[in-house]
Coordinates of C-alpha atoms and ligand atoms in Angstrom, one line a residue:
M6 CA -7.1 -0.7 29.5
A7 CA -4.8 1.5 27.6
K8 CA -4.9 0.6 24.2
A9 CA -1.6 -0.7 22.3
K10 CA 1.3 1.5 21.0
V11 CA 1.9 0.8 17.3
V12 CA 4.9 2.0 15.4
V13 CA 3.9 3.1 11.7
T14 CA 7.1 3.2 9.4
G15 CA 6.1 5.2 6.2
G16 CA 3.2 6.5 8.3
T17 CA 3.3 10.0 6.1
G18 CA 2.8 8.0 2.7
Y19 CA -0.5 7.1 1.1
I20 CA -1.5 3.8 2.7
G21 CA 0.7 4.7 5.8
S22 CA -1.6 8.0 6.4
H23 CA -4.9 6.3 6.1
T24 CA -3.9 3.4 8.5
L25 CA -2.9 6.2 11.0
V26 CA -6.6 7.6 11.1
E27 CA -8.0 4.3 11.5
L28 CA -5.6 3.4 14.3
I29 CA -6.3 6.7 16.0
E30 CA -9.7 6.4 15.4
K31 CA -9.7 3.0 17.3
G32 CA -7.8 4.5 20.3
Y33 CA -4.2 3.2 19.4
E34 CA -1.2 5.4 20.2
V35 CA 0.9 5.4 17.3
V36 CA 4.5 6.8 16.5
V37 CA 5.3 7.5 13.0
I38 CA 9.0 7.0 11.3
D39 CA 9.3 8.2 8.0
N40 CA 12.4 9.4 5.7
L41 CA 10.1 11.7 3.5
N42 CA 11.6 10.4 0.6
N43 CA 7.9 10.3 -1.3
S44 CA 5.7 12.2 1.2
Y45 CA 5.2 15.3 2.9
A46 CA 5.5 15.7 6.9
N47 CA 2.2 17.9 6.4
T48 CA 0.1 15.0 6.0
L49 CA 0.3 14.4 9.7
Q50 CA -1.3 17.8 10.3
Q51 CA -4.1 16.6 7.9
V52 CA -4.4 13.5 10.2
K53 CA -4.8 15.6 13.0
E54 CA -7.2 17.7 11.4
I55 CA -9.4 14.0 10.8
T56 CA -8.6 12.5 14.2
G57 CA -7.8 15.5 16.4
K58 CA -4.3 13.7 17.5
L59 CA -1.0 14.7 15.9
P60 CA 1.0 11.6 15.6
Q61 CA 4.5 11.8 17.1
F62 CA 7.0 11.9 14.2
Y63 CA 10.6 10.6 13.9
C64 CA 12.3 11.7 10.5
F65 CA 14.9 9.0 9.6
D66 CA 15.9 6.4 7.1
L67 CA 15.7 2.8 8.3
C68 CA 18.7 2.0 6.6
D69 CA 20.4 4.1 9.0
K70 CA 21.4 1.8 11.7
N71 CA 22.3 4.2 14.6
A72 CA 19.3 6.2 14.0
L73 CA 17.1 3.0 14.2
S74 CA 18.9 2.2 17.7
Q75 CA 18.5 5.7 18.9
F76 CA 14.6 5.4 18.0
F77 CA 14.0 2.4 20.1
E78 CA 16.2 3.8 23.0
Q79 CA 13.5 6.5 23.1
E80 CA 10.3 5.1 22.4
K81 CA 9.6 2.1 24.8
N82 CA 6.5 -0.2 25.3
I83 CA 6.0 -0.8 21.6
D84 CA 3.5 -3.4 21.0
A85 CA 3.6 -3.8 17.3
I86 CA 4.8 -2.5 14.0
I87 CA 3.5 -2.1 10.7
H88 CA 6.2 -1.6 8.0
F89 CA 5.3 0.1 5.3
A90 CA 8.4 2.3 4.5
A91 CA 9.8 1.0 0.9
L92 CA 10.4 2.2 -2.7
K93 CA 7.4 1.3 -4.9
A94 CA 7.8 2.5 -8.5
V95 CA 8.1 -0.5 -10.8
G96 CA 10.0 1.4 -13.6
E97 CA 12.3 2.9 -11.3
S98 CA 13.3 -0.4 -10.0
V99 CA 14.0 -2.0 -13.3
D100 CA 16.3 1.0 -14.0
N101 CA 17.7 0.9 -10.5
P102 CA 17.8 -2.4 -9.0
L103 CA 20.2 -1.9 -6.4
L104 CA 18.5 1.2 -5.1
Y105 CA 15.3 -1.2 -4.2
Y106 CA 17.1 -4.2 -3.0
H107 CA 19.4 -2.0 -0.7
N108 CA 16.4 0.3 0.3
N109 CA 13.7 -2.2 0.8
I110 CA 15.7 -5.2 2.1
V111 CA 18.4 -3.6 4.0
S112 CA 15.6 -1.7 6.0
L113 CA 13.5 -4.7 6.6
I114 CA 16.8 -6.6 8.2
Y115 CA 17.5 -3.8 10.2
L116 CA 14.0 -3.4 11.5
L117 CA 14.0 -7.2 12.1
E118 CA 17.0 -6.9 13.8
A119 CA 15.9 -4.0 16.1
M120 CA 12.9 -6.0 17.0
K121 CA 14.7 -8.9 18.1
V122 CA 16.9 -6.7 20.6
N123 CA 14.1 -4.8 21.9
Q124 CA 11.8 -7.9 22.0
I125 CA 8.9 -6.6 19.8
N126 CA 7.1 -9.7 18.5
H127 CA 4.3 -8.1 16.2
L128 CA 4.6 -7.1 12.8
V129 CA 2.4 -6.3 10.0
F130 CA 4.3 -6.1 6.6
S131 CA 2.9 -4.3 3.7
S132 CA 3.1 -6.9 1.0
S133 CA 1.5 -6.8 -2.7
C134 CA -0.2 -9.1 -5.5
T135 CA 3.0 -8.6 -7.2
V136 CA 4.5 -11.6 -5.6
Y137 CA 2.1 -13.8 -7.7
G138 CA 3.5 -12.7 -10.9
Q139 CA 1.2 -13.6 -13.8
P140 CA -0.8 -16.3 -11.9
D141 CA -1.9 -19.5 -13.4
K142 CA -5.6 -19.5 -12.0
L143 CA -7.5 -16.5 -11.4
P144 CA -8.9 -15.6 -9.0
V145 CA -5.4 -16.0 -7.5
S146 CA -5.1 -17.3 -3.6
E147 CA -2.8 -17.0 -1.0
N148 CA -1.7 -20.6 -1.5
A149 CA -0.9 -20.2 -5.3
P150 CA 2.5 -20.6 -6.0
L151 CA 4.6 -17.6 -6.3
K152 CA 6.2 -17.0 -9.8
L153 CA 8.9 -14.9 -10.4
P154 CA 7.6 -11.0 -10.3
E155 CA 8.3 -9.0 -13.3
S156 CA 10.2 -6.3 -11.7
P157 CA 13.0 -5.8 -8.8
Y158 CA 10.7 -3.9 -6.9
G159 CA 8.2 -7.1 -7.1
K160 CA 11.2 -9.5 -6.0
T161 CA 12.1 -7.0 -3.3
K162 CA 8.7 -8.2 -1.9
Q163 CA 9.0 -11.7 -2.5
I164 CA 12.3 -11.7 -1.0
A165 CA 11.2 -9.9 2.2
E166 CA 8.4 -12.4 2.9
Q167 CA 10.7 -15.2 2.7
I168 CA 13.2 -13.3 5.0
I169 CA 10.2 -12.6 7.5
A170 CA 8.9 -16.5 7.0
D171 CA 12.5 -17.8 8.1
V172 CA 12.8 -15.6 11.2
C173 CA 9.1 -16.2 12.2
F174 CA 10.1 -20.2 12.0
T175 CA 13.1 -19.8 14.7
S176 CA 11.9 -16.8 16.7
P177 CA 9.0 -15.4 18.7
L178 CA 8.1 -13.1 15.9
Q179 CA 4.6 -13.0 14.7
V180 CA 4.0 -11.6 11.4
I181 CA 1.0 -10.7 9.0
S182 CA 1.9 -10.1 5.4
L183 CA -1.0 -8.3 3.8
R184 CA -0.8 -8.6 0.0
Y185 CA -2.7 -5.4 -1.5
F186 CA -4.0 -5.3 -4.8
N187 CA -4.4 -2.1 -6.3
P188 CA -5.0 0.5 -3.8
I189 CA -6.7 3.7 -4.8
G190 CA -9.1 6.3 -3.9
A191 CA -8.6 8.8 -0.8
H192 CA -10.2 9.3 2.7
E193 CA -13.9 10.7 2.5
S194 CA -12.8 14.1 4.1
A195 CA -10.5 14.6 0.8
L196 CA -7.9 15.6 3.5
I197 CA -5.5 12.6 2.8
G198 CA -5.0 10.7 -0.4
E199 CA -2.3 9.6 -2.8
F200 CA 0.2 12.3 -3.6
P201 CA 3.1 11.2 -5.8
I202 CA 6.3 13.4 -6.0
G203 CA 6.8 14.1 -9.4
A204 CA 5.0 12.3 -12.4
P205 CA 2.7 9.5 -11.2
N206 CA 3.3 6.0 -12.5
N207 CA 0.0 4.4 -11.4
L208 CA -3.2 4.6 -13.0
V209 CA -5.6 6.8 -10.9
P210 CA -3.5 9.6 -10.1
M211 CA -2.7 9.9 -13.8
I212 CA -6.4 9.6 -14.4
T213 CA -7.4 12.6 -11.9
Q214 CA -4.4 14.8 -12.9
T215 CA -5.3 14.6 -16.5
A216 CA -8.9 14.9 -15.9
V217 CA -7.8 18.3 -14.0
G218 CA -5.4 19.5 -16.9
I219 CA -2.1 19.0 -15.1
R220 CA -1.4 16.5 -17.6
E221 CA -2.5 16.6 -21.4
K222 CA -3.7 12.9 -21.9
L223 CA -3.6 9.7 -20.2
L224 CA -2.1 6.9 -22.2
V225 CA -3.6 3.6 -22.0
F226 CA -0.8 0.8 -22.0
G227 CA -1.8 -2.0 -24.3
S228 CA -5.0 -3.0 -26.1
D229 CA -4.3 -6.5 -27.2
Y230 CA -4.3 -8.2 -23.9
D231 CA -6.5 -11.4 -23.7
T232 CA -9.2 -9.5 -21.7
K233 CA -12.7 -8.3 -22.7
D234 CA -11.4 -5.1 -24.2
G235 CA -7.9 -5.8 -24.4
S236 CA -6.6 -3.6 -21.9
C237 CA -5.5 -5.1 -18.5
V238 CA -7.6 -6.2 -15.5
R239 CA -6.8 -5.1 -12.1
D240 CA -8.4 -5.8 -8.5
Y241 CA -8.9 -2.2 -7.5
I242 CA -9.4 -1.6 -3.8
H243 CA -10.2 1.4 -1.5
V244 CA -7.4 2.5 0.7
V245 CA -9.5 2.9 3.6
D246 CA -10.6 -0.8 3.4
I247 CA -7.1 -1.6 3.2
A248 CA -6.1 0.8 6.1
Q249 CA -9.1 -1.2 8.3
A250 CA -7.5 -4.4 7.3
H251 CA -4.4 -3.2 9.0
V252 CA -6.2 -2.4 12.5
I253 CA -7.8 -6.0 12.3
A254 CA -4.3 -7.6 11.6
I255 CA -2.8 -5.7 14.6
E256 CA -5.8 -6.4 16.7
R257 CA -5.4 -10.2 15.6
L258 CA -1.7 -10.2 16.7
I259 CA -2.0 -8.2 19.9
Q260 CA -4.8 -10.5 21.2
Q261 CA -3.1 -13.6 19.7
K262 CA -5.5 -14.8 17.7
N263 CA -3.3 -15.8 14.8
K264 CA -3.0 -19.5 14.0
K265 CA 0.3 -19.4 12.9
N266 CA 3.6 -17.3 13.5
Y267 CA 3.4 -16.0 9.8
E268 CA 0.3 -15.5 8.1
V269 CA -0.7 -14.1 4.8
F270 CA -3.8 -12.4 3.4
N271 CA -5.0 -11.0 0.3
L272 CA -6.1 -7.6 0.3
G273 CA -8.3 -7.1 -2.7
T274 CA -12.1 -6.9 -3.8
G275 CA -12.1 -9.8 -5.7
H276 CA -13.6 -8.2 -8.8
G277 CA -11.2 -7.6 -11.9
Y278 CA -12.0 -4.3 -13.8
T279 CA -10.2 -3.4 -17.1
V280 CA -8.2 -0.3 -17.7
L281 CA -10.8 1.3 -20.2
E282 CA -13.7 0.1 -17.7
T283 CA -12.0 2.1 -14.9
I284 CA -11.6 5.0 -17.2
Q285 CA -15.5 4.6 -18.2
T286 CA -16.5 4.5 -14.5
F287 CA -14.4 7.6 -13.7
E288 CA -16.1 9.6 -16.4
N289 CA -19.8 8.3 -15.3
V290 CA -19.3 9.2 -11.8
T291 CA -17.3 12.6 -12.1
G292 CA -18.9 13.8 -15.5
V293 CA -15.8 14.7 -16.8
K294 CA -14.7 13.7 -19.8
L295 CA -10.9 12.0 -20.1
N296 CA -8.6 12.8 -22.7
Y297 CA -6.9 9.3 -23.3
E298 CA -4.9 7.5 -26.2
I299 CA -4.3 3.9 -26.6
T300 CA -0.3 2.9 -26.8
G301 CA 1.8 0.0 -26.5
R302 CA 2.2 -2.5 -23.6
R303 CA 4.3 -1.1 -20.6
S304 CA 7.0 -3.5 -20.0
G305 CA 6.8 -5.5 -16.5
D306 CA 2.8 -5.4 -16.7
V307 CA 0.8 -8.5 -16.0
E308 CA -2.1 -9.3 -18.1
K309 CA -4.7 -9.7 -15.2
V310 CA -5.0 -10.2 -11.6
Y311 CA -7.7 -10.2 -9.2
A312 CA -7.8 -11.8 -5.7
D313 CA -9.6 -14.8 -4.1
T314 CA -10.7 -13.0 -1.0
Q315 CA -12.1 -15.9 0.9
W316 CA -9.3 -16.4 3.4
A317 CA -9.2 -12.9 4.3
N318 CA -13.0 -12.9 4.8
K319 CA -13.4 -15.9 6.7
E320 CA -10.1 -16.0 8.9
L321 CA -9.5 -12.4 9.2
G322 CA -12.7 -11.1 9.2
W323 CA -12.5 -8.6 7.0
K324 CA -14.1 -7.6 3.7
A325 CA -13.8 -4.8 1.4
Q326 CA -16.9 -2.5 1.8
R327 CA -16.4 0.3 -0.8
N328 CA -17.0 -0.1 -4.5
L329 CA -15.3 1.3 -7.6
D330 CA -17.6 4.3 -8.1
N331 CA -16.7 5.3 -4.3
M332 CA -12.8 4.7 -5.2
L333 CA -12.8 7.1 -8.2
Q334 CA -15.0 9.8 -6.5
T335 CA -12.6 10.0 -3.6
A336 CA -9.7 10.1 -5.5
W337 CA -11.5 12.7 -7.4
N338 CA -12.4 14.9 -4.4
W339 CA -8.7 14.5 -3.4
Q340 CA -7.6 15.8 -6.6
L341 CA -9.8 18.9 -6.7
K342 CA -8.7 19.8 -3.0
L343 CA -5.1 19.5 -4.1
N344 CA -5.8 21.7 -7.0
E345 CA -7.8 24.1 -4.4
L346 CA -4.5 24.2 -2.3
N347 CA -2.5 24.5 -5.5
M348 CA -0.1 21.9 -4.4
K349 CA 2.8 21.3 -6.8
Q350 CA 2.2 18.3 -9.2
D351 CA 3.4 18.9 -12.6
D352 CA 7.1 17.8 -12.5
Ligands
UD1_412 C1 1.8 -2.4 -9.6 C2 1.9 -3.9 -8.9 C3 1.4 -3.4 -7.5 C4 2.4 -2.4 -6.8 C5 2.1 -1.1 -7.7 C6 3.2 0.0 -7.1 C7 1.5 -5.8 -10.2 C8 0.6 -6.5 -10.6 N1 1.3 -4.8 -9.3 O1 0.6 -2.2 -10.0 O2 1.5 -4.5 -6.7 O3 1.8 -2.0 -5.7 O4 2.7 -1.6 -9.2 O5 3.2 0.9 -8.1 O6 2.6 -5.8 -10.4 N2 -1.9 2.2 -16.4 C9 -2.1 2.8 -17.7 N3 -1.7 3.9 -17.8 C10 -1.2 4.7 -16.9 C11 -0.6 4.1 -15.6 C12 -1.1 2.6 -15.7 O7 -2.8 2.2 -19.0 O8 -0.6 6.0 -17.1 C13 -2.2 0.6 -16.4 C14 -1.4 -0.5 -16.2 O9 -0.6 -0.8 -17.7 C15 -1.9 -1.2 -15.6 C16 -3.0 -0.6 -15.0 O10 -3.3 0.8 -15.6 O11 -2.5 -2.1 -16.4 C17 -2.8 -0.5 -13.5 O12 -1.4 0.2 -13.6 P1 -0.8 0.8 -12.0 O13 -1.8 1.9 -11.3 O14 0.7 1.4 -12.5 O15 -0.5 -0.6 -11.0 P2 0.2 -2.0 -11.3 O16 1.2 -2.0 -12.3 O17 -0.9 -2.8 -11.5

């Protein structure tokens, strides 16, 4: 039997591109939608280099309702959609909340409406541990109360989950939301990885760009948190582990193994590392000394968060396989590759 056809919105992005590879390697037909807002079409050539298959690509913005309807007129027999496409810079969302509410929420509503019209009933949604805010209890499990997130970005993820849950309640739609902790690392081929346009916000691209000499130094935000060394604790998880969880979630929906119309799973390793431990591990693994300086807290940061992974392990049948050494080594290999290709990263 032919494998299912899966539409991947945001498929040229960081997690999207790694998921394309895993889907193609499992024999799925993939179709990508992306507006290239924070990514490059060339990523799909890299996906082809890894898998031998060039995904079909539609370049448009999901907030463009006409373009979305045209897409569904052209592409038939879609079995499922994975919805990655969204803006994700926490700081930018604080400065420009309307941009975030408009982009992340309107695109989701249009997508859900189009899925209803076209009778596509399987969706995997890209959510985040940001929906927990600063949890009272750690590790945080899926049924922990959702606190108000610190940023409009986080709120868009919470609102999106609520919209989806409401729609699932009254329609045939079946959805799995995957709440990622901190995805880092890159594909072992070093052909795809995280490639932020402009200065990165996230820790690991900041570490690798500093180590390679694009940035002068890394600023460590905060040294007075209630953690073992005063810096924040996060649950870093390899992007390939995250990508593989999406394939499992798609299979679960298509094979109708889901127990409820709307399910939620944490994607983390269950281990928390401080920022300083992460820097230390990077130095140990790569042998490169990092120029860093401790500075004040960054607004919007939570002190510590790491996942209770039991539900995902047991019910989804997924467990993260790769450790922090591997995450940082592959991120470094990818950075070296970008430099070799002389890709512009110094805005
Ligand atoms: C946040 C969200 C996450 C979201 C991501 C999108 C939370 C808990 N997490 O991740 O869900 O997907 O944004 O971008 O809200 N740091 C430095 N120096 C730097 C950069 C970061 O010290 O130059 C520190 C931060 O203070 C933080 C840690 O590194 O403690 C990780 O930061 P980052 O990689 O930006 O991810 P989060 O903010 O945890």
